[in-house]
Amino acid sequence: MKSILKLIKRFIVTMLFSLVLLLFLNFFLLLLISYKQAANHGAWSSADTVASALTENGDGTYRLSAQGEDILSRTNAWAILVDNETGYILWNSSNLPEGIPTQYSAASIAMAVRGYINDYPITTSGYGDDLIMLGFPKKSYWKLISNTFDYDFIRNFPKTVLLFLSCNLILIFFVYMVVTSGVLRSVKPVIQGIEALPAERDVYVKEKGLLSDLAVSINKAAEKLRNQDYQLQKKETARANWIAGVSHDIRTPLSMVLGYASQIEENRDLPERERKKARIIRQQSLRMKNLVNDLNLASKLEYNVQPLHMDTVNLVSLVRQTAVDFLNLDLEGKYPIEWVAGEDMQNCCAKADKGLLKRAVSNLITNSQVHNPDGCTLFMSVGRTEKMCRIVVEDNGTGVTDEELEKIRKAPHYMVCDRETGNQRHGLGLMLVRQIAEVHGGDMEVSHGKAGGFRVVIRVPGTE
């Protein structure tokens, strides 16, 4: 909404600026035209020039200089010299039109000075006691033949012009505000409706005004989003219930498989080959159990239904204890663990859920074991960088290619993978590790290990 108001304000400022610019442009053009008229010296100055250019020869004749002839030629004017006593023409230019009177009374001279002789605009100038009159082409000048404007009007003309301009600007601004206020009343609910769409609020815009068609479209979009959200919630609820149901229903038969497989494996009366098969069944069943548990935990973390028991946890002790547990289970010694000591290990404490972090570290160790069935060495360390504590689990196993590493980094959701079905199950343990890190306000990073294997770093905020 603020952006729309800014747009309207910008439009108002642009309009006012345009009006002011137009006013100054017109004023400049008026000055330019007036300057050109003044540069032409006008009809009255031409009469003065001709009067000064006319000389008497002494024998009753007169001679007009080249300057005077140039003025008459340039302005296409004619000239006469009227005697002061008799009113007769003493001299005239060679281009005197036909029908021009040869004698003038005081009254006719007064009319000529104010206006015209036979529709020719007239200007005058003194020549001693006599009178010089210049006649110009009939449509060259417009003359006022009466006192039309009083002195006060001329004196207050600038104020009058400013008053008219001000009234016009106020009227334009008033009309603009009336029009835009109506538009704003129509735009405001539409903008509020658009802003409310991503906020997941119930949206309804009254379908009236100038933007009624847009309001109808917004209401349809809001209804469609509500339906999609409802359907999505149904799907998510069904998925969560399915995962919880499978986790619950598979627990009993899986426990029976594990129990019977352990009994067969420990039965000394059976051949070693059969006991080995039972051991494989037990190991794969145990892996299946861990996968189901991971899936169930990942679902709970996603829907924020997994309770977090936050406490101050010493990450060094947690990682070491997890490593010891796995070493005790590795009876064949295929997965030795080396502890990489660091100077900043003693300060690695975090506010975290101990059980979840231990699960994350266990998943990383299991991940290395699963992808290196012939055995590998694991390198584990704990350190601190500024405010973040890091847990590093690395192996010297087969590792992954650059392409596989990029796929792991961009792996889709553990349940959402419509196109790349081959990636659907890959990295479930790593995704769970990422989720655990994120619920603690941290993150996870995967890369190639220094020993050529796979390397994972968990970062979580440390305590002061």
Tab-separated table of C-alpha atoms in Angstrom:
chain	number	residue	atom	x	y	z
A	1	MET	CA	0.000	0.000	0.000
A	2	LYS	CA	2.853	2.367	0.783
A	3	SER	CA	4.287	1.859	-2.702
A	4	ILE	CA	0.929	2.845	-4.264
A	5	LEU	CA	0.798	6.016	-2.161
A	6	LYS	CA	4.346	6.823	-3.218
A	7	LEU	CA	3.332	6.320	-6.847
A	8	ILE	CA	0.376	8.694	-6.472
A	9	LYS	CA	2.526	11.296	-4.715
A	10	ARG	CA	5.129	11.007	-7.441
A	11	PHE	CA	2.415	11.514	-10.051
A	12	ILE	CA	1.165	14.648	-8.254
A	13	VAL	CA	4.676	16.079	-8.019
A	14	THR	CA	5.251	15.288	-11.696
A	15	MET	CA	2.016	17.027	-12.639
A	16	LEU	CA	2.834	20.145	-10.604
A	17	PHE	CA	6.361	20.221	-11.954
A	18	SER	CA	5.019	19.934	-15.500
A	19	LEU	CA	2.621	22.825	-14.926
A	20	VAL	CA	5.365	25.037	-13.500
A	21	LEU	CA	7.676	24.088	-16.363
A	22	LEU	CA	4.924	24.879	-18.874
A	23	LEU	CA	4.365	28.263	-17.225
A	24	PHE	CA	8.043	29.190	-17.448
A	25	LEU	CA	8.206	27.969	-21.055
A	26	ASN	CA	5.268	30.166	-22.057
A	27	PHE	CA	6.779	33.110	-20.207
A	28	PHE	CA	10.063	32.595	-22.036
A	29	LEU	CA	8.304	32.417	-25.414
A	30	LEU	CA	6.407	35.622	-24.584
A	31	LEU	CA	9.655	37.393	-23.771
A	32	LEU	CA	11.219	36.082	-26.965
A	33	ILE	CA	8.335	37.353	-29.098
A	34	SER	CA	8.337	40.700	-27.283
A	35	TYR	CA	12.082	40.999	-27.808
A	36	LYS	CA	11.673	40.441	-31.536
A	37	GLN	CA	8.979	43.090	-31.680
A	38	ALA	CA	11.190	45.520	-29.777
A	39	ALA	CA	14.122	44.745	-32.036
A	40	ASN	CA	11.955	45.814	-34.962
A	41	HIS	CA	11.776	49.277	-33.333
A	42	GLY	CA	8.047	49.428	-34.084
A	43	ALA	CA	6.048	51.737	-36.316
A	44	TRP	CA	6.514	54.863	-34.160
A	45	SER	CA	10.323	54.633	-34.149
A	46	SER	CA	10.205	54.248	-37.936
A	47	ALA	CA	8.325	57.553	-38.166
A	48	ASP	CA	10.992	59.261	-36.040
A	49	THR	CA	13.740	57.829	-38.264
A	50	VAL	CA	12.043	59.042	-41.461
A	51	ALA	CA	11.524	62.507	-39.918
A	52	SER	CA	15.227	62.791	-39.113
A	53	ALA	CA	16.159	61.540	-42.588
A	54	LEU	CA	14.033	64.184	-44.387
A	55	THR	CA	15.786	67.478	-45.281
A	56	GLU	CA	14.536	70.655	-46.993
A	57	ASN	CA	16.418	71.768	-50.088
A	58	GLY	CA	15.681	75.525	-49.577
A	59	ASP	CA	13.509	75.924	-52.638
A	60	GLY	CA	10.408	74.382	-51.108
A	61	THR	CA	11.371	70.840	-52.071
A	62	TYR	CA	12.456	67.995	-49.787
A	63	ARG	CA	14.895	65.092	-50.034
A	64	LEU	CA	14.771	61.802	-48.162
A	65	SER	CA	18.130	60.242	-47.353
A	66	ALA	CA	19.092	56.659	-48.160
A	67	GLN	CA	18.392	55.652	-44.546
A	68	GLY	CA	14.845	56.955	-44.812
A	69	GLU	CA	14.323	55.241	-48.148
A	70	ASP	CA	15.581	52.000	-46.595
A	71	ILE	CA	13.073	52.296	-43.725
A	72	LEU	CA	10.186	52.817	-46.154
A	73	SER	CA	11.351	49.979	-48.378
A	74	ARG	CA	11.915	47.550	-45.494
A	75	THR	CA	8.555	48.252	-43.838
A	76	ASN	CA	6.689	48.698	-47.173
A	77	ALA	CA	5.420	52.033	-45.838
A	78	TRP	CA	4.671	55.415	-47.395
A	79	ALA	CA	5.175	58.892	-45.879
A	80	ILE	CA	3.695	62.393	-46.113
A	81	LEU	CA	4.651	65.761	-44.626
A	82	VAL	CA	1.610	67.852	-43.568
A	83	ASP	CA	1.890	71.624	-43.269
A	84	ASN	CA	1.050	72.898	-39.824
A	85	GLU	CA	-0.802	76.009	-41.006
A	86	THR	CA	-2.698	74.918	-44.111
A	87	GLY	CA	-2.958	71.149	-43.603
A	88	TYR	CA	-1.765	70.512	-47.138
A	89	ILE	CA	0.806	67.877	-48.042
A	90	LEU	CA	4.205	69.537	-48.506
A	91	TRP	CA	5.995	66.296	-49.433
A	92	ASN	CA	5.154	62.657	-49.990
A	93	SER	CA	7.075	59.494	-50.810
A	94	SER	CA	6.963	58.125	-54.319
A	95	ASN	CA	4.872	55.097	-53.303
A	96	LEU	CA	1.894	57.108	-51.999
A	97	PRO	CA	-1.282	55.032	-52.594
A	98	GLU	CA	-4.197	56.435	-54.516
A	99	GLY	CA	-7.058	57.924	-52.554
A	100	ILE	CA	-4.909	59.411	-49.798
A	101	PRO	CA	-6.265	62.923	-48.944
A	102	THR	CA	-4.031	65.875	-49.891
A	103	GLN	CA	-5.298	68.193	-47.110
A	104	TYR	CA	-5.975	67.473	-43.431
A	105	SER	CA	-7.897	69.274	-40.775
A	106	ALA	CA	-7.098	69.095	-37.107
A	107	ALA	CA	-9.904	66.578	-36.639
A	108	SER	CA	-8.716	64.292	-39.450
A	109	ILE	CA	-5.140	64.452	-38.131
A	110	ALA	CA	-6.368	63.449	-34.672
A	111	MET	CA	-8.233	60.463	-36.138
A	112	ALA	CA	-5.183	59.450	-38.191
A	113	VAL	CA	-2.890	59.592	-35.160
A	114	ARG	CA	-5.290	57.412	-33.161
A	115	GLY	CA	-5.999	54.941	-35.926
A	116	TYR	CA	-6.075	54.778	-39.689
A	117	ILE	CA	-6.232	56.676	-42.999
A	118	ASN	CA	-8.270	54.676	-45.504
A	119	ASP	CA	-7.556	51.550	-43.393
A	120	TYR	CA	-3.781	52.160	-43.440
A	121	PRO	CA	-2.292	52.101	-39.885
A	122	ILE	CA	-0.746	55.520	-39.222
A	123	THR	CA	2.148	56.625	-36.994
A	124	THR	CA	3.431	60.184	-36.701
A	125	SER	CA	6.512	62.220	-35.823
A	126	GLY	CA	7.229	65.915	-35.553
A	127	TYR	CA	9.163	67.758	-38.255
A	128	GLY	CA	9.594	71.246	-36.846
A	129	ASP	CA	6.075	72.664	-36.623
A	130	ASP	CA	4.915	70.308	-39.327
A	131	LEU	CA	3.855	66.659	-39.059
A	132	ILE	CA	5.314	63.515	-40.629
A	133	MET	CA	2.801	60.674	-41.069
A	134	LEU	CA	3.791	57.110	-42.033
A	135	GLY	CA	1.266	54.707	-43.474
A	136	PHE	CA	1.856	50.965	-43.280
A	137	PRO	CA	0.229	48.067	-45.126
A	138	LYS	CA	-3.357	47.574	-44.054
A	139	LYS	CA	-2.785	44.327	-42.120
A	140	SER	CA	0.616	45.082	-40.656
A	141	TYR	CA	-0.446	46.638	-37.300
A	142	TRP	CA	-3.470	46.635	-35.031
A	143	LYS	CA	-4.187	49.938	-33.297
A	144	LEU	CA	-6.475	50.857	-30.454
A	145	ILE	CA	-8.589	53.807	-31.512
A	146	SER	CA	-10.031	54.386	-28.017
A	147	ASN	CA	-8.841	54.316	-24.401
A	148	THR	CA	-9.927	50.729	-23.724
A	149	PHE	CA	-7.851	49.910	-20.617
A	150	ASP	CA	-7.621	52.172	-17.593
A	151	TYR	CA	-4.373	52.827	-15.740
A	152	ASP	CA	-5.152	50.632	-12.743
A	153	PHE	CA	-5.759	47.643	-14.991
A	154	ILE	CA	-2.399	48.088	-16.723
A	155	ARG	CA	-0.589	48.654	-13.419
A	156	ASN	CA	-2.127	45.568	-11.790
A	157	PHE	CA	-1.815	43.388	-14.892
A	158	PRO	CA	1.016	41.197	-13.480
A	159	LYS	CA	-1.001	40.569	-10.306
A	160	THR	CA	-4.052	39.746	-12.392
A	161	VAL	CA	-2.088	37.219	-14.448
A	162	LEU	CA	-0.735	35.560	-11.281
A	163	LEU	CA	-4.228	35.461	-9.802
A	164	PHE	CA	-5.614	33.757	-12.886
A	165	LEU	CA	-2.756	31.255	-12.939
A	166	SER	CA	-3.204	30.483	-9.242
A	167	CYS	CA	-6.932	29.929	-9.664
A	168	ASN	CA	-6.294	27.631	-12.607
A	169	LEU	CA	-3.695	25.613	-10.677
A	170	ILE	CA	-5.991	25.312	-7.657
A	171	LEU	CA	-8.862	24.184	-9.853
A	172	ILE	CA	-6.699	21.612	-11.652
A	173	PHE	CA	-5.337	20.323	-8.336
A	174	PHE	CA	-8.848	20.105	-6.853
A	175	VAL	CA	-10.174	18.172	-9.866
A	176	TYR	CA	-7.151	15.874	-9.744
A	177	MET	CA	-7.584	15.152	-6.034
A	178	VAL	CA	-11.293	14.400	-6.493
A	179	VAL	CA	-10.537	11.988	-9.336
A	180	THR	CA	-7.551	10.300	-7.648
A	181	SER	CA	-9.366	9.968	-4.333
A	182	GLY	CA	-12.000	7.895	-6.119
A	183	VAL	CA	-9.294	5.814	-7.762
A	184	LEU	CA	-7.520	5.433	-4.425
A	185	ARG	CA	-10.708	4.211	-2.774
A	186	SER	CA	-10.918	1.541	-5.463
A	187	VAL	CA	-7.213	0.683	-5.411
A	188	LYS	CA	-6.782	0.457	-1.623
A	189	PRO	CA	-8.875	-2.702	-0.990
A	190	VAL	CA	-7.357	-4.372	-4.066
A	191	ILE	CA	-3.830	-3.704	-2.830
A	192	GLN	CA	-4.735	-4.898	0.669
A	193	GLY	CA	-6.169	-8.078	-0.826
A	194	ILE	CA	-3.020	-8.745	-2.858
A	195	GLU	CA	-0.824	-8.130	0.203
A	196	ALA	CA	-2.950	-10.524	2.255
A	197	LEU	CA	-2.674	-13.418	-0.223
A	198	PRO	CA	0.818	-14.603	0.812
A	199	ALA	CA	-0.022	-14.037	4.497
A	200	GLU	CA	-2.464	-16.976	4.405
A	201	ARG	CA	-5.325	-14.831	5.689
A	202	ASP	CA	-8.925	-15.031	4.506
A	203	VAL	CA	-9.149	-12.605	1.623
A	204	TYR	CA	-12.271	-11.041	0.171
A	205	VAL	CA	-12.367	-7.814	-1.845
A	206	LYS	CA	-15.674	-6.081	-2.503
A	207	GLU	CA	-16.401	-6.443	-6.185
A	208	LYS	CA	-17.331	-2.858	-6.990
A	209	GLY	CA	-15.677	0.326	-8.198
A	210	LEU	CA	-13.284	0.949	-11.049
A	211	LEU	CA	-11.267	-2.210	-10.355
A	212	SER	CA	-14.168	-4.594	-9.858
A	213	ASP	CA	-12.807	-7.050	-12.456
A	214	LEU	CA	-9.490	-7.195	-10.636
A	215	ALA	CA	-11.309	-7.706	-7.322
A	216	VAL	CA	-13.159	-10.682	-8.835
A	217	SER	CA	-9.853	-12.199	-9.961
A	218	ILE	CA	-8.310	-11.703	-6.501
A	219	ASN	CA	-11.275	-13.388	-4.826
A	220	LYS	CA	-11.022	-16.333	-7.234
A	221	ALA	CA	-7.287	-16.616	-6.582
A	222	ALA	CA	-7.857	-16.487	-2.817
A	223	GLU	CA	-10.501	-19.216	-3.053
A	224	LYS	CA	-8.184	-21.362	-5.167
A	225	LEU	CA	-5.330	-20.895	-2.672
A	226	ARG	CA	-7.624	-21.859	0.202
A	227	ASN	CA	-8.660	-25.027	-1.609
A	228	GLN	CA	-5.062	-25.886	-2.455
A	229	ASP	CA	-3.995	-25.265	1.138
A	230	TYR	CA	-6.806	-27.470	2.403
A	231	GLN	CA	-5.893	-30.263	0.004
A	232	LEU	CA	-2.205	-29.919	0.890
A	233	GLN	CA	-2.977	-30.130	4.588
A	234	LYS	CA	-5.006	-33.272	3.961
A	235	LYS	CA	-2.100	-34.815	2.048
A	236	GLU	CA	0.430	-33.831	4.705
A	237	THR	CA	-1.777	-35.174	7.465
A	238	ALA	CA	-2.281	-38.420	5.568
A	239	ARG	CA	1.462	-38.729	4.977
A	240	ALA	CA	2.298	-38.092	8.633
A	241	ASN	CA	-0.351	-40.588	9.746
A	242	TRP	CA	0.931	-43.151	7.240
A	243	ILE	CA	4.507	-42.788	8.456
A	244	ALA	CA	3.439	-43.045	12.096
A	245	GLY	CA	1.248	-46.080	11.317
A	246	VAL	CA	3.958	-47.886	9.378
A	247	SER	CA	6.491	-47.156	12.124
A	248	HIS	CA	4.134	-48.572	14.713
A	249	ASP	CA	2.927	-51.591	12.732
A	250	ILE	CA	6.367	-52.685	11.551
A	251	ARG	CA	7.912	-52.580	15.012
A	252	THR	CA	6.455	-55.906	16.276
A	253	PRO	CA	7.198	-58.132	13.228
A	254	LEU	CA	10.623	-56.538	12.873
A	255	SER	CA	11.412	-57.288	16.514
A	256	MET	CA	10.411	-60.909	15.942
A	257	VAL	CA	12.669	-61.133	12.884
A	258	LEU	CA	15.558	-59.673	14.853
A	259	GLY	CA	14.916	-62.045	17.770
A	260	TYR	CA	14.737	-65.219	15.660
A	261	ALA	CA	17.717	-64.162	13.548
A	262	SER	CA	19.789	-63.618	16.722
A	263	GLN	CA	18.816	-67.058	18.046
A	264	ILE	CA	19.788	-68.751	14.787
A	265	GLU	CA	23.059	-66.794	14.661
A	266	GLU	CA	23.992	-67.839	18.200
A	267	ASN	CA	23.017	-71.507	17.730
A	268	ARG	CA	26.319	-73.420	17.694
A	269	ASP	CA	24.635	-76.577	16.416
A	270	LEU	CA	23.977	-74.996	13.031
A	271	PRO	CA	26.555	-74.815	10.232
A	272	GLU	CA	28.589	-71.618	9.977
A	273	ARG	CA	27.039	-70.878	6.586
A	274	GLU	CA	23.517	-70.846	8.048
A	275	ARG	CA	24.618	-68.764	11.027
A	276	LYS	CA	26.205	-66.247	8.603
A	277	LYS	CA	22.919	-65.946	6.734
A	278	ALA	CA	21.130	-65.338	10.034
A	279	ARG	CA	23.699	-62.625	10.883
A	280	ILE	CA	23.026	-60.899	7.547
A	281	ILE	CA	19.281	-61.079	8.207
A	282	ARG	CA	19.789	-59.545	11.646
A	283	GLN	CA	22.020	-56.748	10.316
A	284	GLN	CA	19.662	-55.852	7.470
A	285	SER	CA	16.653	-55.978	9.794
A	286	LEU	CA	18.468	-53.692	12.200
A	287	ARG	CA	19.209	-51.335	9.317
A	288	MET	CA	15.548	-51.417	8.315
A	289	LYS	CA	14.570	-50.595	11.881
A	290	ASN	CA	16.928	-47.612	11.899
A	291	LEU	CA	15.555	-46.404	8.568
A	292	VAL	CA	11.981	-46.536	9.863
A	293	ASN	CA	13.027	-44.702	13.007
A	294	ASP	CA	14.799	-42.067	10.901
A	295	LEU	CA	11.731	-41.635	8.723
A	296	ASN	CA	9.466	-41.239	11.725
A	297	LEU	CA	11.818	-38.742	13.392
A	298	ALA	CA	12.218	-36.745	10.158
A	299	SER	CA	8.439	-36.474	9.865
A	300	LYS	CA	8.107	-35.272	13.466
A	301	LEU	CA	10.842	-32.682	13.002
A	302	GLU	CA	9.205	-31.394	9.821
A	303	TYR	CA	5.828	-30.902	11.479
A	304	ASN	CA	7.349	-29.533	14.704
A	305	VAL	CA	5.828	-32.286	16.831
A	306	GLN	CA	9.136	-33.648	18.098
A	307	PRO	CA	9.669	-32.273	21.626
A	308	LEU	CA	13.082	-30.697	22.165
A	309	HIS	CA	14.747	-31.201	25.508
A	310	MET	CA	17.223	-28.358	25.426
A	311	ASP	CA	20.109	-28.353	27.857
A	312	THR	CA	23.762	-27.371	27.938
A	313	VAL	CA	25.610	-30.203	26.197
A	314	ASN	CA	29.361	-30.791	26.090
A	315	LEU	CA	29.838	-31.734	22.452
A	316	VAL	CA	33.234	-33.338	23.083
A	317	SER	CA	31.791	-35.798	25.587
A	318	LEU	CA	28.754	-36.490	23.387
A	319	VAL	CA	30.816	-37.288	20.275
A	320	ARG	CA	33.314	-39.395	22.201
A	321	GLN	CA	30.574	-41.434	23.873
A	322	THR	CA	28.880	-42.042	20.522
A	323	ALA	CA	32.191	-43.152	18.995
A	324	VAL	CA	32.834	-45.554	21.899
A	325	ASP	CA	29.373	-47.113	21.474
A	326	PHE	CA	30.097	-47.859	17.814
A	327	LEU	CA	33.572	-49.203	18.594
A	328	ASN	CA	32.071	-51.662	21.065
A	329	LEU	CA	29.712	-52.947	18.383
A	330	ASP	CA	32.473	-53.279	15.761
A	331	LEU	CA	33.681	-56.721	16.814
A	332	GLU	CA	35.583	-57.289	13.567
A	333	GLY	CA	37.444	-53.963	13.827
A	334	LYS	CA	36.548	-52.938	10.251
A	335	TYR	CA	35.707	-49.353	11.235
A	336	PRO	CA	38.362	-47.917	13.568
A	337	ILE	CA	37.751	-44.367	14.769
A	338	GLU	CA	40.543	-41.830	15.225
A	339	TRP	CA	40.024	-38.768	17.380
A	340	VAL	CA	41.477	-35.568	15.905
A	341	ALA	CA	42.304	-33.307	18.837
A	342	GLY	CA	42.064	-29.514	18.631
A	343	GLU	CA	43.070	-26.602	20.848
A	344	ASP	CA	39.520	-25.242	21.117
A	345	MET	CA	37.817	-28.504	22.111
A	346	GLN	CA	37.238	-27.646	25.774
A	347	ASN	CA	34.956	-24.686	24.957
A	348	CYS	CA	32.578	-26.594	22.696
A	349	CYS	CA	29.314	-26.485	24.609
A	350	ALA	CA	25.914	-25.856	23.046
A	351	LYS	CA	22.309	-25.457	24.125
A	352	ALA	CA	20.878	-28.515	22.433
A	353	ASP	CA	18.832	-31.701	22.641
A	354	LYS	CA	21.423	-34.290	23.586
A	355	GLY	CA	19.462	-37.224	22.181
A	356	LEU	CA	18.944	-35.586	18.774
A	357	LEU	CA	22.589	-34.555	18.406
A	358	LYS	CA	23.719	-38.025	19.359
A	359	ARG	CA	21.316	-39.406	16.748
A	360	ALA	CA	22.843	-37.096	14.134
A	361	VAL	CA	26.401	-38.230	14.911
A	362	SER	CA	25.290	-41.878	14.928
A	363	ASN	CA	23.706	-41.424	11.506
A	364	LEU	CA	26.971	-40.024	10.110
A	365	ILE	CA	28.965	-42.991	11.441
A	366	THR	CA	26.359	-45.429	10.115
A	367	ASN	CA	26.398	-43.652	6.756
A	368	SER	CA	30.166	-44.234	6.441
A	369	GLN	CA	29.799	-47.885	7.394
A	370	VAL	CA	26.943	-48.531	4.976
A	371	HIS	CA	28.748	-46.987	2.007
A	372	ASN	CA	32.050	-48.706	2.819
A	373	PRO	CA	31.185	-52.377	3.409
A	374	ASP	CA	34.851	-53.408	3.140
A	375	GLY	CA	35.773	-51.129	6.030
A	376	CYS	CA	37.288	-47.672	6.465
A	377	THR	CA	38.833	-45.439	9.092
A	378	LEU	CA	36.682	-42.649	10.571
A	379	PHE	CA	38.168	-39.346	11.745
A	380	MET	CA	36.117	-37.365	14.244
A	381	SER	CA	36.751	-33.964	15.764
A	382	VAL	CA	34.992	-31.138	17.587
A	383	GLY	CA	35.965	-27.485	17.294
A	384	ARG	CA	34.718	-23.934	17.583
A	385	THR	CA	34.755	-20.994	15.162
A	386	GLU	CA	33.627	-17.704	16.695
A	387	LYS	CA	30.072	-18.377	17.956
A	388	MET	CA	29.556	-21.691	16.151
A	389	CYS	CA	30.581	-25.157	17.326
A	390	ARG	CA	31.305	-27.779	14.691
A	391	ILE	CA	31.266	-31.568	14.697
A	392	VAL	CA	33.284	-33.196	11.910
A	393	VAL	CA	32.885	-36.822	10.792
A	394	GLU	CA	35.160	-37.918	7.936
A	395	ASP	CA	36.261	-41.233	6.461
A	396	ASN	CA	38.902	-42.487	4.049
A	397	GLY	CA	36.518	-44.748	2.182
A	398	THR	CA	35.408	-44.778	-1.433
A	399	GLY	CA	33.922	-41.280	-1.181
A	400	VAL	CA	31.649	-39.777	-3.833
A	401	THR	CA	32.099	-38.124	-7.211
A	402	ASP	CA	31.510	-34.419	-7.770
A	403	GLU	CA	28.186	-35.198	-9.456
A	404	GLU	CA	27.042	-37.388	-6.563
A	405	LEU	CA	28.144	-34.751	-4.066
A	406	GLU	CA	26.088	-32.105	-5.876
A	407	LYS	CA	23.051	-34.394	-5.875
A	408	ILE	CA	23.408	-34.937	-2.116
A	409	ARG	CA	23.581	-31.172	-1.555
A	410	LYS	CA	20.452	-30.615	-3.654
A	411	ALA	CA	18.668	-33.812	-2.646
A	412	PRO	CA	14.854	-33.408	-2.626
A	413	HIS	CA	12.611	-33.919	0.358
A	414	TYR	CA	12.775	-37.454	1.698
A	415	MET	CA	9.128	-38.022	0.654
A	416	VAL	CA	8.743	-35.594	-2.278
A	417	CYS	CA	10.498	-36.746	-5.417
A	418	ASP	CA	8.137	-37.152	-8.356
A	419	ARG	CA	10.752	-37.260	-11.110
A	420	GLU	CA	14.050	-38.504	-9.698
A	421	THR	CA	12.799	-41.656	-8.003
A	422	GLY	CA	16.330	-42.989	-7.799
A	423	ASN	CA	17.203	-40.245	-5.352
A	424	GLN	CA	14.161	-40.740	-3.197
A	425	ARG	CA	15.793	-43.010	-0.649
A	426	HIS	CA	19.362	-41.802	-1.051
A	427	GLY	CA	20.640	-39.789	1.858
A	428	LEU	CA	17.715	-40.120	4.262
A	429	GLY	CA	20.156	-40.257	7.152
A	430	LEU	CA	21.945	-37.131	5.889
A	431	MET	CA	18.647	-35.304	5.498
A	432	LEU	CA	17.767	-36.149	9.070
A	433	VAL	CA	21.174	-34.806	10.170
A	434	ARG	CA	20.440	-31.568	8.293
A	435	GLN	CA	17.023	-31.297	9.965
A	436	ILE	CA	18.523	-31.821	13.417
A	437	ALA	CA	21.144	-29.150	12.745
A	438	GLU	CA	18.513	-26.690	11.511
A	439	VAL	CA	16.174	-27.126	14.503
A	440	HIS	CA	19.168	-26.143	16.640
A	441	GLY	CA	19.730	-22.993	14.561
A	442	GLY	CA	22.681	-24.438	12.654
A	443	ASP	CA	23.421	-26.146	9.347
A	444	MET	CA	25.217	-29.065	7.717
A	445	GLU	CA	27.919	-29.107	5.050
A	446	VAL	CA	29.062	-32.070	2.948
A	447	SER	CA	32.308	-32.227	0.967
A	448	HIS	CA	35.181	-34.446	-0.112
A	449	GLY	CA	37.336	-35.621	2.766
A	450	LYS	CA	41.017	-34.829	3.075
A	451	ALA	CA	41.788	-38.580	3.048
A	452	GLY	CA	39.775	-39.076	-0.144
A	453	GLY	CA	36.520	-40.169	1.486
A	454	PHE	CA	33.364	-38.375	2.564
A	455	ARG	CA	33.257	-35.450	5.012
A	456	VAL	CA	30.312	-33.958	6.907
A	457	VAL	CA	30.364	-30.930	9.189
A	458	ILE	CA	27.550	-30.118	11.636
A	459	ARG	CA	27.475	-26.527	12.921
A	460	VAL	CA	25.352	-25.415	15.865
A	461	PRO	CA	25.461	-22.210	17.940
A	462	GLY	CA	27.703	-22.522	20.965
A	463	THR	CA	27.150	-21.134	24.463
A	464	GLU	CA	29.239	-18.311	25.871
